[in-house]
Coordinates of N, CA, C and O in Angstrom, one line a residue:
X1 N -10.5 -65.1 66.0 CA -11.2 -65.5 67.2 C -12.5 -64.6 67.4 O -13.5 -65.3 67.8
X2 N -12.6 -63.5 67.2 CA -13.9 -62.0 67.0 C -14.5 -62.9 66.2 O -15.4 -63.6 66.7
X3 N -14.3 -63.0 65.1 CA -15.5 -63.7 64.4 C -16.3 -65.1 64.5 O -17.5 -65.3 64.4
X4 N -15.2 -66.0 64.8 CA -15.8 -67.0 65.2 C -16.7 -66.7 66.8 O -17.5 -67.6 67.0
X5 N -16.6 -65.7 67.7 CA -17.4 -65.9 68.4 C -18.4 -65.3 68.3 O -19.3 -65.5 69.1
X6 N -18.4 -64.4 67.1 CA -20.0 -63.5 66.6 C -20.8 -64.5 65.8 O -21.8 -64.1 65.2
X7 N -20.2 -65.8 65.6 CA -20.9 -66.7 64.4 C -21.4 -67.8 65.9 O -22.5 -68.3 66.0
X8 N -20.8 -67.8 66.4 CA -21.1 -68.8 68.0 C -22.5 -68.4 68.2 O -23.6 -69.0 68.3
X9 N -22.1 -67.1 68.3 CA -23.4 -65.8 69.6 C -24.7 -65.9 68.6 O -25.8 -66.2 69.0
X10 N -24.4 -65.8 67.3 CA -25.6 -65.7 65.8 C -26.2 -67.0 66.0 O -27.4 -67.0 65.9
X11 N -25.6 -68.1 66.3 CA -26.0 -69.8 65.8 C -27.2 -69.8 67.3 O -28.3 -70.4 67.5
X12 N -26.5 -68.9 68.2 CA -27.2 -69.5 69.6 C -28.6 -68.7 69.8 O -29.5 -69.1 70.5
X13 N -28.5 -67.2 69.1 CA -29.3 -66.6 68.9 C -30.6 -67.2 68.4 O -31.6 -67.0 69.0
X14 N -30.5 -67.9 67.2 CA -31.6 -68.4 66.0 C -31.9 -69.6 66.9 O -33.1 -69.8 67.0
X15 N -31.2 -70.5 67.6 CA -31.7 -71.8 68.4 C -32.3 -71.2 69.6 O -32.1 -72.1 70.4
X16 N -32.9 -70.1 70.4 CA -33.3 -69.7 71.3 C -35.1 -69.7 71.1 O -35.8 -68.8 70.6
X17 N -35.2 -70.6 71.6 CA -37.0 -70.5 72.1 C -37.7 -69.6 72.8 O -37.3 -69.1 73.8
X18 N -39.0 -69.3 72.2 CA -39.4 -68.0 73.4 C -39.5 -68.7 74.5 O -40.4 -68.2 75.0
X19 N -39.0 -69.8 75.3 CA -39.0 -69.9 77.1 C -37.5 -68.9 77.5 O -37.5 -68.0 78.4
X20 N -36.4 -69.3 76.6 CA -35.4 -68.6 76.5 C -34.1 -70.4 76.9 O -32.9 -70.4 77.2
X21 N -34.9 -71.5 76.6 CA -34.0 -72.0 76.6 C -33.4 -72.6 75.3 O -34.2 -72.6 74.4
X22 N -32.0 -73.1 74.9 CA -31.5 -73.5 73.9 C -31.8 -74.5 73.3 O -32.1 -75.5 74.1
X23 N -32.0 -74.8 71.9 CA -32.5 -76.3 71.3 C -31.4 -76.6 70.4 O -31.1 -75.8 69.6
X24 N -30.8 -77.9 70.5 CA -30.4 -78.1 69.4 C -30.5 -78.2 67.8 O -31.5 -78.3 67.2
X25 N -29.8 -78.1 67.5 CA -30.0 -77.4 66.1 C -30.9 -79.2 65.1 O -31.4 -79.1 64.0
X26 N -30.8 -80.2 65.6 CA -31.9 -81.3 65.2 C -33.1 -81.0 65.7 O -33.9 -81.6 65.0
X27 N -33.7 -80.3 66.6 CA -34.9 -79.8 67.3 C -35.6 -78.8 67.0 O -36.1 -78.0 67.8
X28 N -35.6 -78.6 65.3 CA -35.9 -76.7 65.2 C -37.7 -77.0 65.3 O -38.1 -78.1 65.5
X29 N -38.2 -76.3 65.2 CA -39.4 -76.6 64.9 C -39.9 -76.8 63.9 O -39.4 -76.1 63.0
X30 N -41.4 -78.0 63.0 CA -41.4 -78.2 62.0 C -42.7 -77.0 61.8 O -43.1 -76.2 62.7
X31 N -43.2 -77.1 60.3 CA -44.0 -76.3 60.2 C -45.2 -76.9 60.4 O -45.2 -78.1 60.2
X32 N -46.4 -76.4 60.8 CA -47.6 -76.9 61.5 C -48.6 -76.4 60.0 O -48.7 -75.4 59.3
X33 N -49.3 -78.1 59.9 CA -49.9 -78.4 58.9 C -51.3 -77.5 58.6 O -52.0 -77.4 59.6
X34 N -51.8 -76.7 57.4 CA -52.7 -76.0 57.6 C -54.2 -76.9 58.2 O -54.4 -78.1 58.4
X35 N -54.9 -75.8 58.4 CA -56.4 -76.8 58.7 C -56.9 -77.3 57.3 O -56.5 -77.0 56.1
X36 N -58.0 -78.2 57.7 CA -58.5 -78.9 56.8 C -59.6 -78.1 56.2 O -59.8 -78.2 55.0
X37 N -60.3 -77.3 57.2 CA -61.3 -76.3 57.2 C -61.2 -75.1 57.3 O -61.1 -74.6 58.4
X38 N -61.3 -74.1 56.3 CA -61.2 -72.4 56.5 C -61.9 -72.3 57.6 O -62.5 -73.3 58.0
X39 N -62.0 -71.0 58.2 CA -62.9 -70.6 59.0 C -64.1 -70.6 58.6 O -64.3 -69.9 57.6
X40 N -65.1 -71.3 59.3 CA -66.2 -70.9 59.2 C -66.9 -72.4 58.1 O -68.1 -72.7 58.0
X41 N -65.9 -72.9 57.7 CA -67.0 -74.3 57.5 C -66.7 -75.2 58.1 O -65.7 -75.5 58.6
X42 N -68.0 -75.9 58.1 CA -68.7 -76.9 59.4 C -67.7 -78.2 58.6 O -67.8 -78.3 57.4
X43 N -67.0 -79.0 59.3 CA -66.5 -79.9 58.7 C -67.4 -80.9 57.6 O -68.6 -80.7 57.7
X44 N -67.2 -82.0 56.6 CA -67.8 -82.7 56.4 C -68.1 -84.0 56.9 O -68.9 -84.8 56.6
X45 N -67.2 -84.0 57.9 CA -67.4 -85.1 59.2 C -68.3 -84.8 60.3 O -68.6 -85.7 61.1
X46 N -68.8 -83.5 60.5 CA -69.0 -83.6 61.3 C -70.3 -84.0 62.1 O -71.3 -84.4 61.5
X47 N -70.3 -83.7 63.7 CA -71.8 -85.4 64.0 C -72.8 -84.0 64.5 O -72.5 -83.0 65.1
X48 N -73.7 -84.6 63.9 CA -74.8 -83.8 64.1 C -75.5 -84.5 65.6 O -75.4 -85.7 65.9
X49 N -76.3 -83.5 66.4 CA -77.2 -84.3 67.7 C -78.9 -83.2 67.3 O -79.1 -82.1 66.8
X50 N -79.7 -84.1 67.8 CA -80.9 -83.7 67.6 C -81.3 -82.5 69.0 O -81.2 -82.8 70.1
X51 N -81.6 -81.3 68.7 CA -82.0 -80.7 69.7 C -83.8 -80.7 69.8 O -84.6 -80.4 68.9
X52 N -84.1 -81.0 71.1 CA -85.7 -81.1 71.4 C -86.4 -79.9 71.7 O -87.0 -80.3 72.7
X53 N -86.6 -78.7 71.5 CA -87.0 -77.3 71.7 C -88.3 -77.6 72.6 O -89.3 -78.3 72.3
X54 N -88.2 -76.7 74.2 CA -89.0 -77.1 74.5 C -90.9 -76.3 74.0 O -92.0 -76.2 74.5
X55 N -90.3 -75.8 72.8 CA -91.6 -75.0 72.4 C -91.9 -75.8 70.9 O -92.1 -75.2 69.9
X56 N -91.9 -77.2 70.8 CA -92.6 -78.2 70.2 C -91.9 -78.0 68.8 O -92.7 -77.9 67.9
X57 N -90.8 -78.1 68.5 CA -89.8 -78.2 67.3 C -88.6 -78.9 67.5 O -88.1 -78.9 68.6
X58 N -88.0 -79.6 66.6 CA -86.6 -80.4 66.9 C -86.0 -80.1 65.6 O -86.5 -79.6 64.6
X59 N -84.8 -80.5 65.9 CA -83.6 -79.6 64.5 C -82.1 -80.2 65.0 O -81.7 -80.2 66.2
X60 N -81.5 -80.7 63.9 CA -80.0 -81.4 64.3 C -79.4 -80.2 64.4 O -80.0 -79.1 64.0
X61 N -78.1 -80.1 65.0 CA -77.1 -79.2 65.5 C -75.9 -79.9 65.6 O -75.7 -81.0 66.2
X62 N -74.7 -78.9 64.8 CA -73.5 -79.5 65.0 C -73.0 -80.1 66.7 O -72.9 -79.3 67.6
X63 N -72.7 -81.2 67.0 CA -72.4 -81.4 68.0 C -71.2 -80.7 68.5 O -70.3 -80.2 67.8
X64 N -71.1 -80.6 70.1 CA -70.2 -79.5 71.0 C -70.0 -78.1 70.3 O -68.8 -77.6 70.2
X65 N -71.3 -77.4 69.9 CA -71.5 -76.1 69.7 C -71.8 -75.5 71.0 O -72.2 -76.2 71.9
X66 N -71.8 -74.1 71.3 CA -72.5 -73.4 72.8 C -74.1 -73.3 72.6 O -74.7 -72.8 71.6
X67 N -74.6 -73.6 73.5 CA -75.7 -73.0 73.1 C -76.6 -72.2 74.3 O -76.7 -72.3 75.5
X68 N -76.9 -71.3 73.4 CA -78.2 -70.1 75.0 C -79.0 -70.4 74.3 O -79.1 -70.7 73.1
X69 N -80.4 -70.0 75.8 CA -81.6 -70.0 75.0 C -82.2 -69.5 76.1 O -81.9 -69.7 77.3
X70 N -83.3 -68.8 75.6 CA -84.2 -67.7 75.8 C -85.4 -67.5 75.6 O -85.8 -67.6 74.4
X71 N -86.4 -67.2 76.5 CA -87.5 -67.7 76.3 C -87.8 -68.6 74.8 O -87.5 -69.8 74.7
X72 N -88.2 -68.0 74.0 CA -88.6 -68.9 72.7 C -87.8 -68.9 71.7 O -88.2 -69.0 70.5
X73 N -86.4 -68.9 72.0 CA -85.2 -68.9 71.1 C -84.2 -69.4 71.6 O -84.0 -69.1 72.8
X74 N -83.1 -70.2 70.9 CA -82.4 -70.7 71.3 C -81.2 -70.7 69.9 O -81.5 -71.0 68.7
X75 N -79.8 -70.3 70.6 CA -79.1 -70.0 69.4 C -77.6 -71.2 69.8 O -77.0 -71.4 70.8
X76 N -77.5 -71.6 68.8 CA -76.2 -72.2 68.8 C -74.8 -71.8 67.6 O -74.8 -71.8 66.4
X77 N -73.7 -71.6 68.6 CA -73.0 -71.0 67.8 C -71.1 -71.3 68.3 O -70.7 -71.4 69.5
X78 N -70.1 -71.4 66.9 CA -69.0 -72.3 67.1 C -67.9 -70.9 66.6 O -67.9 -70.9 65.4
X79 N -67.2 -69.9 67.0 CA -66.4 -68.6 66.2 C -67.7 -68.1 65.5 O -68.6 -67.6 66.1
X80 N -67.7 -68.2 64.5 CA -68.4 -67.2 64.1 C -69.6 -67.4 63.3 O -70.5 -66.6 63.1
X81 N -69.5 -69.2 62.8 CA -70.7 -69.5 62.7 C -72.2 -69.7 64.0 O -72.1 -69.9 65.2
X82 N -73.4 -69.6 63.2 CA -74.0 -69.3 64.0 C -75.3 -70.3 63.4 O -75.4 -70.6 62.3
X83 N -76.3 -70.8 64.5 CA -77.7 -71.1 64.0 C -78.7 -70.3 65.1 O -78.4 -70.1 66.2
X84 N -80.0 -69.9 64.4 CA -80.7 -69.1 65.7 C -81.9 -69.7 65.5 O -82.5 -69.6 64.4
X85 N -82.4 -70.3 66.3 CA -84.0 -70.6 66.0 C -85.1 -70.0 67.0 O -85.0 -70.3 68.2
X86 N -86.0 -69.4 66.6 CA -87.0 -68.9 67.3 C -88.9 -69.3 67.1 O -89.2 -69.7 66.0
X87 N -89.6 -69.3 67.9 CA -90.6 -69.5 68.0 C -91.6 -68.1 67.9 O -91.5 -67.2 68.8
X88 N -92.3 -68.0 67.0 CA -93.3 -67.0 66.9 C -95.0 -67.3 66.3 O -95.4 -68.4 66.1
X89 N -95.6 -66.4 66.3 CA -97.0 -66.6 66.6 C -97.4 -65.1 65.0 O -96.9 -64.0 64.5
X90 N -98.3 -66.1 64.9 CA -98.7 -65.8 63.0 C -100.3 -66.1 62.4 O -100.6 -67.3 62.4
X91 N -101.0 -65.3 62.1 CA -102.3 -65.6 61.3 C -102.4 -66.6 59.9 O -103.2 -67.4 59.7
X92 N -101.5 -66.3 59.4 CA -101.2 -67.1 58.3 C -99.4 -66.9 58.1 O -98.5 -66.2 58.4
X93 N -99.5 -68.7 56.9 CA -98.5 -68.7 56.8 C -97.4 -67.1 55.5 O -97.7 -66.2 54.7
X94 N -96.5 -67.5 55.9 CA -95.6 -66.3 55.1 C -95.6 -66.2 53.4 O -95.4 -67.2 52.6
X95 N -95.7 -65.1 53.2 CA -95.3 -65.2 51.6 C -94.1 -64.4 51.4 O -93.7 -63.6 52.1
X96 N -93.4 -65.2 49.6 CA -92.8 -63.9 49.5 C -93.1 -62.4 49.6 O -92.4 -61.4 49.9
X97 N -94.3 -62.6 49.1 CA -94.6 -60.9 49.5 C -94.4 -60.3 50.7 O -93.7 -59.4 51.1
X98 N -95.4 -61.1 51.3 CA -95.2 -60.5 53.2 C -94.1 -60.3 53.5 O -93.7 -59.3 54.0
X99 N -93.5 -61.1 53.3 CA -91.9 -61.0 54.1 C -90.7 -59.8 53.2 O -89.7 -59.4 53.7
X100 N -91.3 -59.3 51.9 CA -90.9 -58.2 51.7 C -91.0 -57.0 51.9 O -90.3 -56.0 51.6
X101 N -92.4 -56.9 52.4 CA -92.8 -55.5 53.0 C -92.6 -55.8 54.3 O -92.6 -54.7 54.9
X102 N -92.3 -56.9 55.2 CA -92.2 -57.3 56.8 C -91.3 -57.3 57.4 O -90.9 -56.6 58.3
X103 N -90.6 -58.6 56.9 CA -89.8 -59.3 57.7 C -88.4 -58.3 57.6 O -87.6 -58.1 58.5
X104 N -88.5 -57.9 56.2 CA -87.1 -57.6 55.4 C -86.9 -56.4 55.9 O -85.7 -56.1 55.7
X105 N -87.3 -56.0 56.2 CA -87.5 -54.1 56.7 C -87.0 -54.3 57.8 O -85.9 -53.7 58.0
X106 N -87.6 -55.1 58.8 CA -87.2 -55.3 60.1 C -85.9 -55.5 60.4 O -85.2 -54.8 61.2
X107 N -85.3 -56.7 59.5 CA -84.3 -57.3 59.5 C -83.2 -56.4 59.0 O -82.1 -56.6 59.5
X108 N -83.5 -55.4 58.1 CA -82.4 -54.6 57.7 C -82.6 -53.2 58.7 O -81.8 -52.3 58.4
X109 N -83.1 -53.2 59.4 CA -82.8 -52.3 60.4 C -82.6 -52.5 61.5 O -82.2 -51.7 62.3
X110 N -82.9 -54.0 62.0 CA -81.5 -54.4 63.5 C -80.9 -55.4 63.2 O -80.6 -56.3 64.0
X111 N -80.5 -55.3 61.7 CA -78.6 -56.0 61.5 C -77.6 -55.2 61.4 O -77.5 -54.1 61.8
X112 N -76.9 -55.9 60.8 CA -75.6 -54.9 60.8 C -75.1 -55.0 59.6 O -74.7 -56.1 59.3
X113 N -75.1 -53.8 58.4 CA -75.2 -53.4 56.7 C -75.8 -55.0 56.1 O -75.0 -55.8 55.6
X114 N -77.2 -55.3 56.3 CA -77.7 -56.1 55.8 C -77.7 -55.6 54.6 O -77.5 -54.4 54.3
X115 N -77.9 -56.7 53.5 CA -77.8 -56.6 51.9 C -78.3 -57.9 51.4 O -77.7 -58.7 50.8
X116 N -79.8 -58.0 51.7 CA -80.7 -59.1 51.1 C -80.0 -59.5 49.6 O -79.4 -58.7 48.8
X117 N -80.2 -60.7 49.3 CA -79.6 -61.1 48.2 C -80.7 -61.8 47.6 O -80.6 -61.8 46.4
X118 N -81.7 -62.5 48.0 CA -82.6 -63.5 47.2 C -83.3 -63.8 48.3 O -82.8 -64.1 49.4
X119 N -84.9 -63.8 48.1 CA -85.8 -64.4 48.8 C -87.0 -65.2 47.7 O -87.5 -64.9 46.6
X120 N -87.2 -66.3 48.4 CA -88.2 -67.3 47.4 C -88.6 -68.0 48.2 O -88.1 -68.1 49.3
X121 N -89.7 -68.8 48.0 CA -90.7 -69.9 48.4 C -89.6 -71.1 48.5 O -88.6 -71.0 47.8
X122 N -89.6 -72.3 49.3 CA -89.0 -73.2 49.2 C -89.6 -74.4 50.2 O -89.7 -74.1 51.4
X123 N -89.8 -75.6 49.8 CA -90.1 -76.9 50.5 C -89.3 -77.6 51.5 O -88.8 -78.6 51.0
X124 N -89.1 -77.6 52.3 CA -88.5 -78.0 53.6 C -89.3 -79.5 54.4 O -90.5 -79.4 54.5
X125 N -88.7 -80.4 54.8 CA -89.3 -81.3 55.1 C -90.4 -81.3 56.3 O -91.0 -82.4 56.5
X126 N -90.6 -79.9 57.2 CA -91.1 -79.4 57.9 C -92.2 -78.6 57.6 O -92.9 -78.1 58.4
X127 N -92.3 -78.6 56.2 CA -93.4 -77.7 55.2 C -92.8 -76.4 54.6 O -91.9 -75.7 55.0
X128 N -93.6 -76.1 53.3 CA -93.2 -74.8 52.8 C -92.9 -74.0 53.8 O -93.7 -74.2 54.7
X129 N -91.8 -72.9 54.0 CA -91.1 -72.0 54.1 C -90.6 -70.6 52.9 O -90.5 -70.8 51.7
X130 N -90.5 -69.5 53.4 CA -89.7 -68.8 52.4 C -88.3 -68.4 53.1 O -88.0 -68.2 54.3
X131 N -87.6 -68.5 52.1 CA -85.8 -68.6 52.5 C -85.5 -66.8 52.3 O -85.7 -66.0 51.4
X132 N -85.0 -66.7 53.3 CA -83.7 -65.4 52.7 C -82.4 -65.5 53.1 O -81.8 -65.9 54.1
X133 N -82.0 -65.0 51.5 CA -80.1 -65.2 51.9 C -79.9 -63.7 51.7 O -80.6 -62.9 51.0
X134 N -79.0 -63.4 52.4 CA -78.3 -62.3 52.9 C -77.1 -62.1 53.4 O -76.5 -63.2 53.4
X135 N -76.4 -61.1 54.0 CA -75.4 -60.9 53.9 C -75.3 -59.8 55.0 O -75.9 -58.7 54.8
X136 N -74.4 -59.9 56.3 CA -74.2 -59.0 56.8 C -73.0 -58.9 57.9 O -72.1 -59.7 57.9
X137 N -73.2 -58.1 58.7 CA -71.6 -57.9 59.5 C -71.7 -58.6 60.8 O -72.7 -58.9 61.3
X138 N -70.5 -58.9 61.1 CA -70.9 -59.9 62.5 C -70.8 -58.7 63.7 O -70.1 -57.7 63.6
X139 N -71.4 -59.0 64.6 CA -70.9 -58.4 65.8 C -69.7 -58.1 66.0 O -68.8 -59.0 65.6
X140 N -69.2 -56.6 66.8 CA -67.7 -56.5 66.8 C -67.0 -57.6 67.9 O -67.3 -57.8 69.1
X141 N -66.0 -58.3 67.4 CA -65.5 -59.0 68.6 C -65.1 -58.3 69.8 O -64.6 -57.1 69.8
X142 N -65.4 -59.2 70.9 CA -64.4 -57.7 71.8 C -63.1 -57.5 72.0 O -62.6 -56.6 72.7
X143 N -62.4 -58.5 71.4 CA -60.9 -58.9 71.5 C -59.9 -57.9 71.0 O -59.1 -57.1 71.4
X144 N -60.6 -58.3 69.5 CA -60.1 -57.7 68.6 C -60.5 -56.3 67.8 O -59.9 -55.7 67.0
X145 N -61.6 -56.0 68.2 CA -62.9 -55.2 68.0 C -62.9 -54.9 66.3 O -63.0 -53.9 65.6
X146 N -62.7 -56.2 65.9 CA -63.0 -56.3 64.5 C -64.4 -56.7 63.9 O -65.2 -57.0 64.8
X147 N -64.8 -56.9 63.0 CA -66.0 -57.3 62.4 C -65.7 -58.0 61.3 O -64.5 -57.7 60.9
X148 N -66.6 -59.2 60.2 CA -66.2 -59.8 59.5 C -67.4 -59.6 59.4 O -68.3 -59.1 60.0
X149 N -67.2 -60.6 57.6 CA -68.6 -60.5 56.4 C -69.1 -61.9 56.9 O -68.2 -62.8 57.0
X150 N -71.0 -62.1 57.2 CA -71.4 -63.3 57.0 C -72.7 -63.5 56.2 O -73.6 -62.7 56.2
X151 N -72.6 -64.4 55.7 CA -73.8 -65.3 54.8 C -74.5 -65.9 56.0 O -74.2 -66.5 57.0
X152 N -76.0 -65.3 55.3 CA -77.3 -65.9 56.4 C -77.7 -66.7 55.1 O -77.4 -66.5 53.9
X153 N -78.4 -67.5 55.7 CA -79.6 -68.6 54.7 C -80.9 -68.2 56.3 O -80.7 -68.6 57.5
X154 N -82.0 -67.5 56.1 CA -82.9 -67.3 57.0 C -84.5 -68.3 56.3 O -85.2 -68.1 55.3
X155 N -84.7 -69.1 57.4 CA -86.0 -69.8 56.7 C -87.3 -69.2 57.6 O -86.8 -68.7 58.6
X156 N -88.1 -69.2 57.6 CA -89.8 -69.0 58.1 C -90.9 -70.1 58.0 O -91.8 -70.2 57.2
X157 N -90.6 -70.8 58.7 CA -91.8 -71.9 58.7 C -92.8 -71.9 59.2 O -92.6 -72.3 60.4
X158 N -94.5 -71.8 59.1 CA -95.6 -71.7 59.5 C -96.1 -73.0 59.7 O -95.8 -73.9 59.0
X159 N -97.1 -73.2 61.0 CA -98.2 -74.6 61.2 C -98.8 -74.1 62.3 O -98.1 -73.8 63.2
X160 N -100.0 -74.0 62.3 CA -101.0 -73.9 63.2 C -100.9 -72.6 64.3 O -100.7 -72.6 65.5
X161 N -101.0 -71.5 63.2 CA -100.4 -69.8 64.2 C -99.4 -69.9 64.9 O -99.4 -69.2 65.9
X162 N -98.2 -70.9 64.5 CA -97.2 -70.3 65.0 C -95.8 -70.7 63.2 O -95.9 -71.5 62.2
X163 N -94.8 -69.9 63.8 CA -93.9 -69.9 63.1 C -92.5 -70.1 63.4 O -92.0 -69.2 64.1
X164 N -91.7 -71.0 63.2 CA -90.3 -71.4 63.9 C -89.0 -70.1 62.4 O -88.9 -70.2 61.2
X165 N -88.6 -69.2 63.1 CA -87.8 -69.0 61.8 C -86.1 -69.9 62.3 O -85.6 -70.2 63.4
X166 N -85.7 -70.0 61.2 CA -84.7 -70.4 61.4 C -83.4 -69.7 60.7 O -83.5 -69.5 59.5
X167 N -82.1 -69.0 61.6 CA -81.0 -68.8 60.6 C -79.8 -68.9 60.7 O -79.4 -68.7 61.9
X168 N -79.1 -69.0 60.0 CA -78.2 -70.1 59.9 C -77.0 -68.7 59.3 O -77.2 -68.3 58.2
X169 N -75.9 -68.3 60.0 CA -75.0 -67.5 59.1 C -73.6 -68.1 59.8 O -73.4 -68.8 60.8
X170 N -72.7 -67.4 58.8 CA -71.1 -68.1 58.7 C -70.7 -67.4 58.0 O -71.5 -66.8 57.2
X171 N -69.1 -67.1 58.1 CA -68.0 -66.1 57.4 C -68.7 -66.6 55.9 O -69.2 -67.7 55.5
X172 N -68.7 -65.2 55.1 CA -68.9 -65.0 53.5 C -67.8 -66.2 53.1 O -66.7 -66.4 53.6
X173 N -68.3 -66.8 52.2 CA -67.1 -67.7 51.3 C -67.2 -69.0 52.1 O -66.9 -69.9 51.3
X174 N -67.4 -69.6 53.3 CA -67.4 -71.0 53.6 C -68.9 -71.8 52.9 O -70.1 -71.6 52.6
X175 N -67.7 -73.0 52.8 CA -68.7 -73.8 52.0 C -69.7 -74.4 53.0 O -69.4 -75.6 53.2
X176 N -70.7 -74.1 53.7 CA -71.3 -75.0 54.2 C -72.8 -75.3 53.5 O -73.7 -75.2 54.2
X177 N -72.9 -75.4 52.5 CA -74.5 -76.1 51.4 C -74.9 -77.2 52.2 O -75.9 -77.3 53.0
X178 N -73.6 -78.5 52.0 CA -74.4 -79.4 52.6 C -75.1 -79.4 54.2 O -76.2 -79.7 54.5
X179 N -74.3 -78.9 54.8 CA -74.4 -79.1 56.2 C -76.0 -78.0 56.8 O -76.9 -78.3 57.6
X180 N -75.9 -76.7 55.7 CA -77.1 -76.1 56.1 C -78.1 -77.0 55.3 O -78.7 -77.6 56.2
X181 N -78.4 -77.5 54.2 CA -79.4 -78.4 53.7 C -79.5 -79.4 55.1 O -80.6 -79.4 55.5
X182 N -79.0 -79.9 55.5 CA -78.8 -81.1 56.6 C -79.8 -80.0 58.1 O -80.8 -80.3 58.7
X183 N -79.4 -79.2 58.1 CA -80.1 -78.2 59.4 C -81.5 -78.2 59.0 O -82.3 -78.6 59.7
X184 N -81.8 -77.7 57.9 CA -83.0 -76.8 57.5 C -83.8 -77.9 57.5 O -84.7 -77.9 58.4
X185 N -83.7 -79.4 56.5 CA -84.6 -80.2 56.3 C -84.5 -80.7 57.9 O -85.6 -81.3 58.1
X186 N -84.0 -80.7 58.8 CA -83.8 -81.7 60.2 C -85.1 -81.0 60.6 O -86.0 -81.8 60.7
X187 N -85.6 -79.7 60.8 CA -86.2 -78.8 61.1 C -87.7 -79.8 61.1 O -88.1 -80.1 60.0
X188 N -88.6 -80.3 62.2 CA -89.5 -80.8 62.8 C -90.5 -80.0 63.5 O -89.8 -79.2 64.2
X189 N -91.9 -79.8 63.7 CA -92.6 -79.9 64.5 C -93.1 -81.1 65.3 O -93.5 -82.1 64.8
X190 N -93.1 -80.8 66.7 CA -93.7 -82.5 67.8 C -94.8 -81.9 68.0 O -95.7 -82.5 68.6

């Protein structure tokens, strides 16, 4: 009789829900299917909407992202991916050179363990640009006060003394190629 009620008390144990009520033993829980998407990539479904900057540029944007914006920047961003675009003022357009004695300096001293990876000239449907990819830490969460690794793709686009840069980062290792190719070329002057 001892044992059969320690096997009772064991069965009712394992059927107890964190509310604390009983389920029957056909009701266990199933296992919850993983995602489709690691963290940090932009699905391949997903719908893009045109943003109209009111400082004379337009650029698709994942739809139902948050977005702030600030005087001449406006950043949109979903966990931990992120797009930042900003408006600036320029004599001439950028080279790789300039932007290795310039930009790059800058940039590696108010990120966080930046580690440039490749910078080059590149054609964007908005006009030549030079690209940098890089690599750096995200802001500490405050949650968790952790930090993770992300991949920037950073573009610089020049027309008429001014410059839109654009950049685009997400957790190291997500595939997003297509979806930043899809950002970069959307990238317009009005």
């Amino acid at each position: 009789m001892i044992v059969l009620c320690r096997i009772v008390t064991a069965l009712a144990v394992l059927l107890i829900v964190p509310s604390g009520a009983l389920l029957p033993a056909s009701a266990q829980e199933r296992l919850v299917a993983p995602e489709k998407n690691p963290p940090g990539d932009i699905p391949d479904n997903q719908v893009f909407v045109t943003y109209n900057a009111p400082d004379g540029f337009s650029l698709k944007v994942p739809e139902g992202w948050s977005r702030t914006a600030s005087d001449h920047s406006v950043r949109f961003s979903d966990k931990y991916d992120e797009i930042d675009a900003s408006l600036g003022a320029a004599t001439a357009a950028p080279t790789v050179a300039s932007v290795r004695t310039g930009e790059i300096p800058d940039l590696e001293k108010a990120g966080h363990a930046v580690k440039v990876t490749a910078v080059k000239g590149v054609k964007l449907t908005a006009g030549l640009a030079v690209r940098i990819s890089y690599l750096s830490n995200s802001a500490t969460n405050p949650v968790t006060n952790k930090q993770i690794r992300l991949e920037h793709e950073r573009f610089i686009v020049f027309r008429d003394g001014k410059t839109v840069t654009l950049d685009l980062a997400a957790p190291a290792g997500a595939d997003n190629v297509d979806q930043w190719q899809l950002i970069s070329n959307s990238l317009r002057w009005k």
